[in-house]
């Protein structure tokens, strides 16, 4: 531990004490299946194949994709791959529940498109949309 940098996360007691999370049976099973998928597929499968295998092992039939609008083409491609492999897919772009950048103190010159109405990404909104899917 002394050889690790002072900003190493392993020096943070809150991080290292997170092992308590594995007492939750669902989280423990997720960690186990994830490790098994890694052992079997590492450097052999794509991340998408690993994700699908993990989902199958967990018994998940429905998957959610929360994505940046700038990656909507990639999200559509991923959705098509997941559907072709038997999954039901729900998706949400990054803007549900977002705020106008002005509300966070941004000047017009700090926007991608100055003098336009631009919304900030809401990291909480899209997952909530996907989690509410039937």
mmCIF file with all atom_site columns, C-alpha atoms in Angstrom:
data_model
loop_
_atom_site.group_PDB
_atom_site.id
_atom_site.type_symbol
_atom_site.label_atom_id
_atom_site.label_alt_id
_atom_site.label_comp_id
_atom_site.label_asym_id
_atom_site.label_entity_id
_atom_site.label_seq_id
_atom_site.pdbx_PDB_ins_code
_atom_site.Cartn_x
_atom_site.Cartn_y
_atom_site.Cartn_z
_atom_site.occupancy
_atom_site.B_iso_or_equiv
_atom_site.pdbx_formal_charge
_atom_site.auth_seq_id
_atom_site.auth_comp_id
_atom_site.auth_asym_id
_atom_site.auth_atom_id
_atom_site.pdbx_PDB_model_num
ATOM 1   C CA . UNK A 1 1   ? 0.000   0.000   0.000   1.00 0.00 ? 1   UNK A CA 1
ATOM 2   C CA . UNK A 1 2   ? 2.864   2.403   0.732   1.00 0.00 ? 2   UNK A CA 1
ATOM 3   C CA . UNK A 1 3   ? 4.037   2.103   -2.897  1.00 0.00 ? 3   UNK A CA 1
ATOM 4   C CA . UNK A 1 4   ? 0.670   3.249   -4.203  1.00 0.00 ? 4   UNK A CA 1
ATOM 5   C CA . UNK A 1 5   ? 0.121   6.901   -5.131  1.00 0.00 ? 5   UNK A CA 1
ATOM 6   C CA . UNK A 1 6   ? -1.535  9.106   -2.519  1.00 0.00 ? 6   UNK A CA 1
ATOM 7   C CA . UNK A 1 7   ? -4.571  9.515   -4.793  1.00 0.00 ? 7   UNK A CA 1
ATOM 8   C CA . UNK A 1 8   ? -5.016  5.737   -5.274  1.00 0.00 ? 8   UNK A CA 1
ATOM 9   C CA . UNK A 1 9   ? -8.687  4.752   -4.687  1.00 0.00 ? 9   UNK A CA 1
ATOM 10  C CA . UNK A 1 10  ? -7.548  1.747   -2.651  1.00 0.00 ? 10  UNK A CA 1
ATOM 11  C CA . UNK A 1 11  ? -6.441  4.182   0.058   1.00 0.00 ? 11  UNK A CA 1
ATOM 12  C CA . UNK A 1 12  ? -10.039 5.362   0.387   1.00 0.00 ? 12  UNK A CA 1
ATOM 13  C CA . UNK A 1 13  ? -11.761 3.476   3.211   1.00 0.00 ? 13  UNK A CA 1
ATOM 14  C CA . UNK A 1 14  ? -15.184 4.144   1.693   1.00 0.00 ? 14  UNK A CA 1
ATOM 15  C CA . UNK A 1 15  ? -14.114 2.342   -1.482  1.00 0.00 ? 15  UNK A CA 1
ATOM 16  C CA . UNK A 1 16  ? -12.395 -0.561  0.207   1.00 0.00 ? 16  UNK A CA 1
ATOM 17  C CA . UNK A 1 17  ? -15.295 -0.996  2.645   1.00 0.00 ? 17  UNK A CA 1
ATOM 18  C CA . UNK A 1 18  ? -17.697 -1.355  -0.287  1.00 0.00 ? 18  UNK A CA 1
ATOM 19  C CA . UNK A 1 19  ? -17.097 -5.110  -0.008  1.00 0.00 ? 19  UNK A CA 1
ATOM 20  C CA . UNK A 1 20  ? -20.110 -5.071  2.321   1.00 0.00 ? 20  UNK A CA 1
ATOM 21  C CA . UNK A 1 21  ? -22.221 -4.720  -0.829  1.00 0.00 ? 21  UNK A CA 1
ATOM 22  C CA . UNK A 1 22  ? -21.519 -8.361  -1.640  1.00 0.00 ? 22  UNK A CA 1
ATOM 23  C CA . UNK A 1 23  ? -23.648 -9.447  1.308   1.00 0.00 ? 23  UNK A CA 1
ATOM 24  C CA . UNK A 1 24  ? -26.633 -8.578  -0.918  1.00 0.00 ? 24  UNK A CA 1
ATOM 25  C CA . UNK A 1 25  ? -27.470 -11.880 -2.712  1.00 0.00 ? 25  UNK A CA 1
ATOM 26  C CA . UNK A 1 26  ? -28.345 -10.170 -6.000  1.00 0.00 ? 26  UNK A CA 1
ATOM 27  C CA . UNK A 1 27  ? -25.152 -8.122  -6.096  1.00 0.00 ? 27  UNK A CA 1
ATOM 28  C CA . UNK A 1 28  ? -23.131 -11.168 -5.110  1.00 0.00 ? 28  UNK A CA 1
ATOM 29  C CA . UNK A 1 29  ? -24.670 -13.198 -7.941  1.00 0.00 ? 29  UNK A CA 1
ATOM 30  C CA . UNK A 1 30  ? -24.059 -10.365 -10.414 1.00 0.00 ? 30  UNK A CA 1
ATOM 31  C CA . UNK A 1 31  ? -20.407 -10.160 -9.354  1.00 0.00 ? 31  UNK A CA 1
ATOM 32  C CA . UNK A 1 32  ? -20.006 -13.923 -9.643  1.00 0.00 ? 32  UNK A CA 1
ATOM 33  C CA . UNK A 1 33  ? -21.594 -14.186 -13.095 1.00 0.00 ? 33  UNK A CA 1
ATOM 34  C CA . UNK A 1 34  ? -19.629 -11.169 -14.286 1.00 0.00 ? 34  UNK A CA 1
ATOM 35  C CA . UNK A 1 35  ? -16.368 -12.767 -13.199 1.00 0.00 ? 35  UNK A CA 1
ATOM 36  C CA . UNK A 1 36  ? -17.302 -16.053 -14.886 1.00 0.00 ? 36  UNK A CA 1
ATOM 37  C CA . UNK A 1 37  ? -18.140 -14.270 -18.147 1.00 0.00 ? 37  UNK A CA 1
ATOM 38  C CA . UNK A 1 38  ? -14.836 -12.432 -17.957 1.00 0.00 ? 38  UNK A CA 1
ATOM 39  C CA . UNK A 1 39  ? -12.917 -15.667 -17.384 1.00 0.00 ? 39  UNK A CA 1
ATOM 40  C CA . UNK A 1 40  ? -14.591 -17.378 -20.316 1.00 0.00 ? 40  UNK A CA 1
ATOM 41  C CA . UNK A 1 41  ? -14.744 -14.561 -22.830 1.00 0.00 ? 41  UNK A CA 1
ATOM 42  C CA . UNK A 1 42  ? -11.882 -12.165 -22.065 1.00 0.00 ? 42  UNK A CA 1
ATOM 43  C CA . UNK A 1 43  ? -10.058 -11.264 -25.285 1.00 0.00 ? 43  UNK A CA 1
ATOM 44  C CA . UNK A 1 44  ? -12.288 -13.759 -27.152 1.00 0.00 ? 44  UNK A CA 1
ATOM 45  C CA . UNK A 1 45  ? -15.654 -12.019 -27.146 1.00 0.00 ? 45  UNK A CA 1
ATOM 46  C CA . UNK A 1 46  ? -16.607 -8.431  -27.877 1.00 0.00 ? 46  UNK A CA 1
ATOM 47  C CA . UNK A 1 47  ? -18.002 -6.355  -25.013 1.00 0.00 ? 47  UNK A CA 1
ATOM 48  C CA . UNK A 1 48  ? -21.441 -6.699  -26.581 1.00 0.00 ? 48  UNK A CA 1
ATOM 49  C CA . UNK A 1 49  ? -21.088 -10.493 -26.593 1.00 0.00 ? 49  UNK A CA 1
ATOM 50  C CA . UNK A 1 50  ? -19.937 -10.384 -22.970 1.00 0.00 ? 50  UNK A CA 1
ATOM 51  C CA . UNK A 1 51  ? -22.928 -8.213  -22.056 1.00 0.00 ? 51  UNK A CA 1
ATOM 52  C CA . UNK A 1 52  ? -25.364 -10.559 -23.763 1.00 0.00 ? 52  UNK A CA 1
ATOM 53  C CA . UNK A 1 53  ? -23.809 -13.607 -22.090 1.00 0.00 ? 53  UNK A CA 1
ATOM 54  C CA . UNK A 1 54  ? -23.976 -11.915 -18.691 1.00 0.00 ? 54  UNK A CA 1
ATOM 55  C CA . UNK A 1 55  ? -27.631 -10.995 -19.294 1.00 0.00 ? 55  UNK A CA 1
ATOM 56  C CA . UNK A 1 56  ? -28.449 -14.572 -20.288 1.00 0.00 ? 56  UNK A CA 1
ATOM 57  C CA . UNK A 1 57  ? -26.740 -16.011 -17.208 1.00 0.00 ? 57  UNK A CA 1
ATOM 58  C CA . UNK A 1 58  ? -28.664 -13.584 -15.023 1.00 0.00 ? 58  UNK A CA 1
ATOM 59  C CA . UNK A 1 59  ? -31.926 -14.511 -16.759 1.00 0.00 ? 59  UNK A CA 1
ATOM 60  C CA . UNK A 1 60  ? -32.502 -11.019 -18.131 1.00 0.00 ? 60  UNK A CA 1
ATOM 61  C CA . UNK A 1 61  ? -34.756 -10.841 -21.158 1.00 0.00 ? 61  UNK A CA 1
ATOM 62  C CA . UNK A 1 62  ? -35.192 -7.061  -21.215 1.00 0.00 ? 62  UNK A CA 1
ATOM 63  C CA . UNK A 1 63  ? -32.239 -4.701  -21.554 1.00 0.00 ? 63  UNK A CA 1
ATOM 64  C CA . UNK A 1 64  ? -32.084 -0.930  -21.413 1.00 0.00 ? 64  UNK A CA 1
ATOM 65  C CA . UNK A 1 65  ? -29.807 1.419   -23.325 1.00 0.00 ? 65  UNK A CA 1
ATOM 66  C CA . UNK A 1 66  ? -29.285 4.966   -22.070 1.00 0.00 ? 66  UNK A CA 1
ATOM 67  C CA . UNK A 1 67  ? -27.246 6.907   -24.611 1.00 0.00 ? 67  UNK A CA 1
ATOM 68  C CA . UNK A 1 68  ? -26.033 10.314  -25.705 1.00 0.00 ? 68  UNK A CA 1
ATOM 69  C CA . UNK A 1 69  ? -27.964 11.718  -28.664 1.00 0.00 ? 69  UNK A CA 1
ATOM 70  C CA . UNK A 1 70  ? -24.621 12.033  -30.431 1.00 0.00 ? 70  UNK A CA 1
ATOM 71  C CA . UNK A 1 71  ? -24.401 8.231   -30.316 1.00 0.00 ? 71  UNK A CA 1
ATOM 72  C CA . UNK A 1 72  ? -27.923 7.496   -31.512 1.00 0.00 ? 72  UNK A CA 1
ATOM 73  C CA . UNK A 1 73  ? -26.618 5.650   -34.592 1.00 0.00 ? 73  UNK A CA 1
ATOM 74  C CA . UNK A 1 74  ? -24.486 3.393   -32.430 1.00 0.00 ? 74  UNK A CA 1
ATOM 75  C CA . UNK A 1 75  ? -27.385 2.913   -29.979 1.00 0.00 ? 75  UNK A CA 1
ATOM 76  C CA . UNK A 1 76  ? -29.657 1.865   -32.853 1.00 0.00 ? 76  UNK A CA 1
ATOM 77  C CA . UNK A 1 77  ? -27.045 -0.617  -34.068 1.00 0.00 ? 77  UNK A CA 1
ATOM 78  C CA . UNK A 1 78  ? -26.640 -2.034  -30.547 1.00 0.00 ? 78  UNK A CA 1
ATOM 79  C CA . UNK A 1 79  ? -30.405 -2.248  -30.156 1.00 0.00 ? 79  UNK A CA 1
ATOM 80  C CA . UNK A 1 80  ? -30.671 -4.181  -33.433 1.00 0.00 ? 80  UNK A CA 1
ATOM 81  C CA . UNK A 1 81  ? -27.929 -6.613  -32.346 1.00 0.00 ? 81  UNK A CA 1
ATOM 82  C CA . UNK A 1 82  ? -29.570 -7.188  -28.956 1.00 0.00 ? 82  UNK A CA 1
ATOM 83  C CA . UNK A 1 83  ? -33.004 -7.706  -30.553 1.00 0.00 ? 83  UNK A CA 1
ATOM 84  C CA . UNK A 1 84  ? -31.541 -10.126 -33.122 1.00 0.00 ? 84  UNK A CA 1
ATOM 85  C CA . UNK A 1 85  ? -30.208 -12.119 -30.160 1.00 0.00 ? 85  UNK A CA 1
ATOM 86  C CA . UNK A 1 86  ? -33.600 -12.423 -28.506 1.00 0.00 ? 86  UNK A CA 1
ATOM 87  C CA . UNK A 1 87  ? -33.617 -9.496  -26.078 1.00 0.00 ? 87  UNK A CA 1
ATOM 88  C CA . UNK A 1 88  ? -36.385 -6.947  -25.654 1.00 0.00 ? 88  UNK A CA 1
ATOM 89  C CA . UNK A 1 89  ? -34.729 -3.528  -25.741 1.00 0.00 ? 89  UNK A CA 1
ATOM 90  C CA . UNK A 1 90  ? -35.798 -0.215  -24.230 1.00 0.00 ? 90  UNK A CA 1
ATOM 91  C CA . UNK A 1 91  ? -33.834 2.953   -24.791 1.00 0.00 ? 91  UNK A CA 1
ATOM 92  C CA . UNK A 1 92  ? -33.668 6.560   -23.694 1.00 0.00 ? 92  UNK A CA 1
ATOM 93  C CA . UNK A 1 93  ? -31.583 9.428   -24.999 1.00 0.00 ? 93  UNK A CA 1
ATOM 94  C CA . UNK A 1 94  ? -29.624 11.611  -22.591 1.00 0.00 ? 94  UNK A CA 1
ATOM 95  C CA . UNK A 1 95  ? -31.963 14.589  -22.306 1.00 0.00 ? 95  UNK A CA 1
ATOM 96  C CA . UNK A 1 96  ? -35.036 13.550  -20.229 1.00 0.00 ? 96  UNK A CA 1
ATOM 97  C CA . UNK A 1 97  ? -35.246 15.817  -17.195 1.00 0.00 ? 97  UNK A CA 1
ATOM 98  C CA . UNK A 1 98  ? -32.396 18.002  -18.379 1.00 0.00 ? 98  UNK A CA 1
ATOM 99  C CA . UNK A 1 99  ? -31.786 21.659  -17.559 1.00 0.00 ? 99  UNK A CA 1
ATOM 100 C CA . UNK A 1 100 ? -31.072 24.550  -19.882 1.00 0.00 ? 100 UNK A CA 1
ATOM 101 C CA . UNK A 1 101 ? -27.355 25.316  -19.722 1.00 0.00 ? 101 UNK A CA 1
ATOM 102 C CA . UNK A 1 102 ? -28.172 28.892  -18.684 1.00 0.00 ? 102 UNK A CA 1
ATOM 103 C CA . UNK A 1 103 ? -29.742 27.521  -15.491 1.00 0.00 ? 103 UNK A CA 1
ATOM 104 C CA . UNK A 1 104 ? -26.304 26.182  -14.584 1.00 0.00 ? 104 UNK A CA 1
ATOM 105 C CA . UNK A 1 105 ? -24.585 29.483  -15.297 1.00 0.00 ? 105 UNK A CA 1
ATOM 106 C CA . UNK A 1 106 ? -23.227 28.814  -18.783 1.00 0.00 ? 106 UNK A CA 1
ATOM 107 C CA . UNK A 1 107 ? -22.653 31.770  -21.075 1.00 0.00 ? 107 UNK A CA 1
ATOM 108 C CA . UNK A 1 108 ? -23.705 31.516  -24.719 1.00 0.00 ? 108 UNK A CA 1
ATOM 109 C CA . UNK A 1 109 ? -20.045 31.233  -25.763 1.00 0.00 ? 109 UNK A CA 1
ATOM 110 C CA . UNK A 1 110 ? -19.763 28.068  -23.626 1.00 0.00 ? 110 UNK A CA 1
ATOM 111 C CA . UNK A 1 111 ? -22.256 26.138  -25.730 1.00 0.00 ? 111 UNK A CA 1
ATOM 112 C CA . UNK A 1 112 ? -21.810 23.864  -28.701 1.00 0.00 ? 112 UNK A CA 1
ATOM 113 C CA . UNK A 1 113 ? -24.207 26.120  -30.618 1.00 0.00 ? 113 UNK A CA 1
ATOM 114 C CA . UNK A 1 114 ? -23.937 29.662  -29.130 1.00 0.00 ? 114 UNK A CA 1
ATOM 115 C CA . UNK A 1 115 ? -27.143 31.706  -28.884 1.00 0.00 ? 115 UNK A CA 1
ATOM 116 C CA . UNK A 1 116 ? -29.330 28.593  -29.029 1.00 0.00 ? 116 UNK A CA 1
ATOM 117 C CA . UNK A 1 117 ? -31.327 26.770  -26.396 1.00 0.00 ? 117 UNK A CA 1
ATOM 118 C CA . UNK A 1 118 ? -29.143 23.862  -25.277 1.00 0.00 ? 118 UNK A CA 1
ATOM 119 C CA . UNK A 1 119 ? -29.926 21.381  -22.567 1.00 0.00 ? 119 UNK A CA 1
ATOM 120 C CA . UNK A 1 120 ? -27.438 19.715  -20.246 1.00 0.00 ? 120 UNK A CA 1
ATOM 121 C CA . UNK A 1 121 ? -27.351 15.947  -20.108 1.00 0.00 ? 121 UNK A CA 1
ATOM 122 C CA . UNK A 1 122 ? -29.205 14.549  -17.124 1.00 0.00 ? 122 UNK A CA 1
ATOM 123 C CA . UNK A 1 123 ? -27.355 11.443  -15.879 1.00 0.00 ? 123 UNK A CA 1
ATOM 124 C CA . UNK A 1 124 ? -30.373 10.395  -13.795 1.00 0.00 ? 124 UNK A CA 1
ATOM 125 C CA . UNK A 1 125 ? -33.253 10.885  -16.241 1.00 0.00 ? 125 UNK A CA 1
ATOM 126 C CA . UNK A 1 126 ? -32.524 8.286   -18.956 1.00 0.00 ? 126 UNK A CA 1
ATOM 127 C CA . UNK A 1 127 ? -31.965 5.387   -16.537 1.00 0.00 ? 127 UNK A CA 1
ATOM 128 C CA . UNK A 1 128 ? -35.244 6.233   -14.832 1.00 0.00 ? 128 UNK A CA 1
ATOM 129 C CA . UNK A 1 129 ? -37.032 6.166   -18.204 1.00 0.00 ? 129 UNK A CA 1
ATOM 130 C CA . UNK A 1 130 ? -35.531 2.763   -19.039 1.00 0.00 ? 130 UNK A CA 1
ATOM 131 C CA . UNK A 1 131 ? -36.234 1.374   -15.543 1.00 0.00 ? 131 UNK A CA 1
ATOM 132 C CA . UNK A 1 132 ? -39.916 2.293   -15.869 1.00 0.00 ? 132 UNK A CA 1
ATOM 133 C CA . UNK A 1 133 ? -40.293 0.332   -19.103 1.00 0.00 ? 133 UNK A CA 1
ATOM 134 C CA . UNK A 1 134 ? -42.767 -2.541  -18.767 1.00 0.00 ? 134 UNK A CA 1
#
